[in-house]
PDB file of C-alpha atoms in Angstrom:
ATOM      1  CA  GLU A 942       0.048  -0.057  -0.171  1.00 88.00           C
ATOM      2  CA  LEU A 943       1.442   3.306  -1.059  1.00 88.00           C
ATOM      3  CA  MET A 944       0.892   5.727   2.004  1.00 91.00           C
ATOM      4  CA  SER A 945       1.920   9.083   3.597  1.00 90.00           C
ATOM      5  CA  ALA A 946       5.593   8.977   4.822  1.00 88.00           C
ATOM      6  CA  ASP A 947       6.131   8.258   8.712  1.00 89.00           C
ATOM      7  CA  PRO A 948       7.045  11.696  10.029  1.00 89.00           C
ATOM      8  CA  ILE A 949       9.425   9.770  12.575  1.00 89.00           C
ATOM      9  CA  PHE A 950      10.965   7.841   9.343  1.00 88.00           C
ATOM     10  CA  PRO A 951      10.388   9.918   6.530  1.00 90.00           C
ATOM     11  CA  ASN A 952      12.055   7.930   3.903  1.00 91.00           C
ATOM     12  CA  SER A 953      11.776   4.688   5.064  1.00 92.00           C
ATOM     13  CA  GLY A 954       8.708   2.255   4.104  1.00 92.00           C
ATOM     14  CA  LYS A 955       6.969  -0.239   6.914  1.00 92.00           C
ATOM     15  CA  ILE A 956       7.113  -4.145   6.778  1.00 93.00           C
ATOM     16  CA  GLU A 957       4.121  -5.265   9.253  1.00 93.00           C
ATOM     17  CA  VAL A 958       2.996  -9.010  10.236  1.00 93.00           C
ATOM     18  CA  SER A 959      -0.401  -9.873  11.235  1.00 92.00           C
ATOM     19  CA  CYS A 960      -1.566 -13.326  12.147  1.00 89.00           C
ATOM     20  CA  ASN A 961      -4.399 -15.588  13.337  1.00 85.00           C
ATOM     21  CA  THR A 962      -5.206 -19.144  14.203  1.00 82.00           C
ATOM     22  CA  GLN A 963      -7.851 -20.683  12.576  1.00 77.00           C
ATOM     23  CA  SER A 964      -7.394 -24.507  13.920  1.00 73.00           C
ATOM     24  CA  PRO A 965      -9.614 -25.761  16.777  1.00 76.00           C
ATOM     25  CA  LEU A 966      -6.273 -26.694  18.514  1.00 72.00           C
ATOM     26  CA  PHE A 967      -5.613 -22.926  19.491  1.00 73.00           C
ATOM     27  CA  GLU A 968      -9.467 -22.316  20.614  1.00 74.00           C
ATOM     28  CA  SER A 969      -8.283 -21.245  24.281  1.00 71.00           C
ATOM     29  CA  VAL A 970      -5.140 -19.622  23.537  1.00 73.00           C
ATOM     30  CA  GLY A 971      -5.488 -18.536  19.893  1.00 64.00           C
ATOM     31  CA  ASP A 972      -5.493 -14.857  20.385  1.00 80.00           C
ATOM     32  CA  GLU A 973      -2.133 -14.907  22.980  1.00 85.00           C
ATOM     33  CA  ILE A 974      -0.151 -17.436  20.412  1.00 83.00           C
ATOM     34  CA  SER A 975      -1.440 -14.619  17.610  1.00 85.00           C
ATOM     35  CA  THR A 976       0.049 -11.942  19.464  1.00 88.00           C
ATOM     36  CA  GLU A 977       3.253 -13.275  20.665  1.00 89.00           C
ATOM     37  CA  LEU A 978       4.020 -14.588  16.744  1.00 88.00           C
ATOM     38  CA  CYS A 979       3.254 -11.188  15.237  1.00 90.00           C
ATOM     39  CA  SER A 980       5.002  -9.259  18.252  1.00 92.00           C
ATOM     40  CA  SER A 981       8.307 -11.734  17.376  1.00 90.00           C
ATOM     41  CA  MET A 982       8.306 -11.093  13.738  1.00 90.00           C
ATOM     42  CA  ASN A 983       7.571  -7.620  13.603  1.00 91.00           C
ATOM     43  CA  LYS A 984      10.502  -7.472  15.914  1.00 91.00           C
ATOM     44  CA  LEU A 985      12.694  -9.311  14.290  1.00 89.00           C
ATOM     45  CA  LEU A 986      11.883  -7.523  10.871  1.00 88.00           C
ATOM     46  CA  SER A 987      12.334  -3.816  12.533  1.00 87.00           C
ATOM     47  CA  ASP A 988      15.714  -5.153  14.403  1.00 87.00           C
ATOM     48  CA  GLY A 989      16.868  -7.512  11.832  1.00 85.00           C
ATOM     49  CA  ILE A 990      16.805  -5.855   8.642  1.00 87.00           C
ATOM     50  CA  PRO A 991      19.502  -2.893   7.605  1.00 88.00           C
ATOM     51  CA  PRO A 992      18.096   0.697   7.584  1.00 89.00           C
ATOM     52  CA  SER A 993      18.401   0.469   3.573  1.00 88.00           C
ATOM     53  CA  LEU A 994      15.525  -1.858   2.773  1.00 89.00           C
ATOM     54  CA  TYR A 995      13.220  -0.125   4.284  1.00 90.00           C
ATOM     55  CA  GLU A 996      14.784   3.126   2.749  1.00 91.00           C
ATOM     56  CA  SER A 997      14.340   1.161  -0.793  1.00 90.00           C
ATOM     57  CA  LEU A 998      10.333   1.497  -0.261  1.00 91.00           C
ATOM     58  CA  CYS A 999      10.685   4.880  -0.207  1.00 90.00           C
ATOM     59  CA  VAL A1000       8.994   6.366  -3.440  1.00 87.00           C
ATOM     60  CA  ALA A1001       9.246  10.338  -3.060  1.00 84.00           C
ATOM     61  CA  PRO A1002      11.255  11.156   0.039  1.00 85.00           C
ATOM     62  CA  GLY A1003       9.413  12.458   2.845  1.00 87.00           C
ATOM     63  CA  GLN A1004       6.091  12.375   1.212  1.00 86.00           C
ATOM     64  CA  GLN A1005       5.301   8.379   0.130  1.00 88.00           C
ATOM     65  CA  CYS A1006       6.627   5.084   1.032  1.00 92.00           C
ATOM     66  CA  TRP A1007       5.200   1.371   0.492  1.00 92.00           C
ATOM     67  CA  ASN A1008       4.001   0.147   3.654  1.00 93.00           C
ATOM     68  CA  LEU A1009       3.920  -3.814   2.935  1.00 94.00           C
ATOM     69  CA  TYR A1010       1.714  -5.994   4.725  1.00 94.00           C
ATOM     70  CA  ALA A1011       1.896  -9.962   5.293  1.00 93.00           C
ATOM     71  CA  ASP A1012      -1.131 -11.883   6.812  1.00 93.00           C
ATOM     72  CA  ALA A1013      -0.667 -15.224   7.944  1.00 91.00           C
ATOM     73  CA  SER A1014      -3.128 -17.709   8.887  1.00 88.00           C
ATOM     74  CA  ILE A1015      -1.823 -20.801  11.311  1.00 85.00           C
ATOM     75  CA  LEU A1016      -3.729 -24.045  10.192  1.00 83.00           C
ATOM     76  CA  ASP A1017      -1.867 -26.430  12.443  1.00 80.00           C
ATOM     77  CA  CYS A1018       0.977 -26.852  15.359  1.00 77.00           C
ATOM     78  CA  ASP A1019       3.332 -29.248  14.143  1.00 78.00           C
ATOM     79  CA  GLY A1020       6.673 -27.552  14.714  1.00 78.00           C
ATOM     80  CA  SER A1021       8.136 -24.407  15.503  1.00 85.00           C
ATOM     81  CA  LEU A1022       5.376 -21.891  14.713  1.00 87.00           C
ATOM     82  CA  LEU A1023       7.614 -19.094  14.663  1.00 90.00           C
ATOM     83  CA  ASP A1024      10.586 -21.097  12.525  1.00 91.00           C
ATOM     84  CA  CYS A1025       7.632 -21.516  10.033  1.00 90.00           C
ATOM     85  CA  LEU A1026       6.153 -17.511  10.162  1.00 91.00           C
ATOM     86  CA  SER A1027       9.324 -16.101   9.522  1.00 92.00           C
ATOM     87  CA  MET A1028       9.820 -18.829   6.473  1.00 92.00           C
ATOM     88  CA  ALA A1029       6.649 -17.976   4.986  1.00 92.00           C
ATOM     89  CA  VAL A1030       6.794 -13.983   5.670  1.00 93.00           C
ATOM     90  CA  TYR A1031      10.439 -14.713   3.799  1.00 93.00           C
ATOM     91  CA  ALA A1032       8.674 -16.078   0.846  1.00 94.00           C
ATOM     92  CA  ALA A1033       6.241 -14.098   0.750  1.00 94.00           C
ATOM     93  CA  LEU A1034       8.595 -10.902   0.662  1.00 92.00           C
ATOM     94  CA  ALA A1035      10.873 -12.785  -2.060  1.00 93.00           C
ATOM     95  CA  ASN A1036       7.902 -12.834  -4.082  1.00 93.00           C
ATOM     96  CA  THR A1037       6.659  -9.606  -3.736  1.00 91.00           C
ATOM     97  CA  ALA A1038       6.755  -7.317  -6.877  1.00 89.00           C
ATOM     98  CA  ILE A1039       6.835  -3.380  -6.198  1.00 89.00           C
ATOM     99  CA  PRO A1040       5.259  -1.451  -9.165  1.00 87.00           C
ATOM    100  CA  LYS A1041       7.539   1.386 -10.377  1.00 85.00           C
ATOM    101  CA  ILE A1042       6.342   4.805  -9.877  1.00 84.00           C
ATOM    102  CA  LYS A1043       6.453   7.915 -12.482  1.00 82.00           C
ATOM    103  CA  ILE A1044       6.589  11.266 -10.899  1.00 79.00           C
ATOM    104  CA  SER A1045       5.495  13.812 -12.934  1.00 78.00           C
ATOM    105  CA  GLU A1046       6.437  17.532 -12.819  1.00 78.00           C
ATOM    106  CA  GLY A1047       3.781  18.377 -10.692  1.00 75.00           C
ATOM    107  CA  ASN A1048       4.732  15.661  -8.221  1.00 74.00           C
ATOM    108  CA  GLU A1049       1.882  13.709  -9.234  1.00 78.00           C
ATOM    109  CA  ILE A1050       2.456   9.730  -8.716  1.00 79.00           C
ATOM    110  CA  GLU A1051       1.462   7.353 -11.029  1.00 80.00           C
ATOM    111  CA  LEU A1052       1.753   3.754 -10.947  1.00 79.00           C
ATOM    112  CA  LEU A1053       3.160   1.975 -13.556  1.00 80.00           C
ATOM    113  CA  ASP A1054       0.609  -0.777 -13.920  1.00 78.00           C
ATOM    114  CA  SER A1055       2.698  -3.190 -16.569  1.00 79.00           C
ATOM    115  CA  PRO A1056       4.050  -6.590 -15.037  1.00 77.00           C
ATOM    116  CA  GLU A1057       7.097  -5.784 -16.385  1.00 82.00           C
ATOM    117  CA  ASP A1058       7.642  -2.576 -14.676  1.00 82.00           C
ATOM    118  CA  CYS A1059       8.186  -3.606 -10.923  1.00 87.00           C
ATOM    119  CA  THR A1060      10.706  -4.985  -9.128  1.00 87.00           C
ATOM    120  CA  LEU A1061      11.211  -7.528  -6.995  1.00 89.00           C
ATOM    121  CA  MET A1062      12.314  -6.980  -3.326  1.00 88.00           C
ATOM    122  CA  ASN A1063      15.510  -7.696  -2.440  1.00 88.00           C
ATOM    123  CA  VAL A1064      15.363 -10.386   0.530  1.00 89.00           C
ATOM    124  CA  GLU A1065      19.137 -11.529   0.898  1.00 88.00           C
ATOM    125  CA  ASP A1066      18.887  -9.455   4.187  1.00 86.00           C
ATOM    126  CA  ILE A1067      16.001 -10.701   5.445  1.00 88.00           C
ATOM    127  CA  PRO A1068      16.306 -12.569   8.842  1.00 87.00           C
ATOM    128  CA  VAL A1069      14.582 -16.109   9.923  1.00 88.00           C
ATOM    129  CA  PHE A1070      13.910 -17.930  12.973  1.00 87.00           C
ATOM    130  CA  VAL A1071      15.901 -21.503  12.699  1.00 88.00           C
ATOM    131  CA  THR A1072      15.094 -23.746  15.925  1.00 86.00           C
ATOM    132  CA  LEU A1073      18.325 -25.644  16.412  1.00 85.00           C
ATOM    133  CA  SER A1074      18.658 -28.616  19.318  1.00 84.00           C
ATOM    134  CA  ASN A1075      21.882 -29.779  20.616  1.00 86.00           C
ATOM    135  CA  VAL A1076      22.633 -33.668  20.642  1.00 87.00           C
ATOM    136  CA  GLY A1077      25.523 -34.351  21.899  1.00 87.00           C
ATOM    137  CA  LYS A1078      28.175 -32.335  19.930  1.00 86.00           C
ATOM    138  CA  ARG A1079      26.322 -31.242  17.152  1.00 85.00           C
ATOM    139  CA  TYR A1080      23.186 -29.067  16.419  1.00 81.00           C
ATOM    140  CA  ILE A1081      20.376 -30.351  14.294  1.00 80.00           C
ATOM    141  CA  THR A1082      17.339 -28.584  13.108  1.00 72.00           C
TER     142      THR A1082
END
């Protein structure tokens, strides 16, 4: 979504994650799990990503930036939810095509709507959670 620039970070876009639970397994604690997972993911994205990635989401400094939203639905609990969520967000961002922008002399912003006029996000610096277990002298995932 193209939004007005944040006054605190006028040259940076945002990436926000939200998630919800869709399984009866989470009936009694679903909201707590969703809140904790979203909080951990948003902290990972805000602290673990270099500022240059957020700055690449700026369209017009101090005016317009891209805000990206990743919505996740948790269907089952089999393994580390945080690891799975972080890998899903990584995959979603890796496949995010950001439309190119054309700014006219009157500062009018025009989105170029052709699929060829999009750029894929550079995700090489986006971290993911990985759970390791120690078995003897070795670590396994």
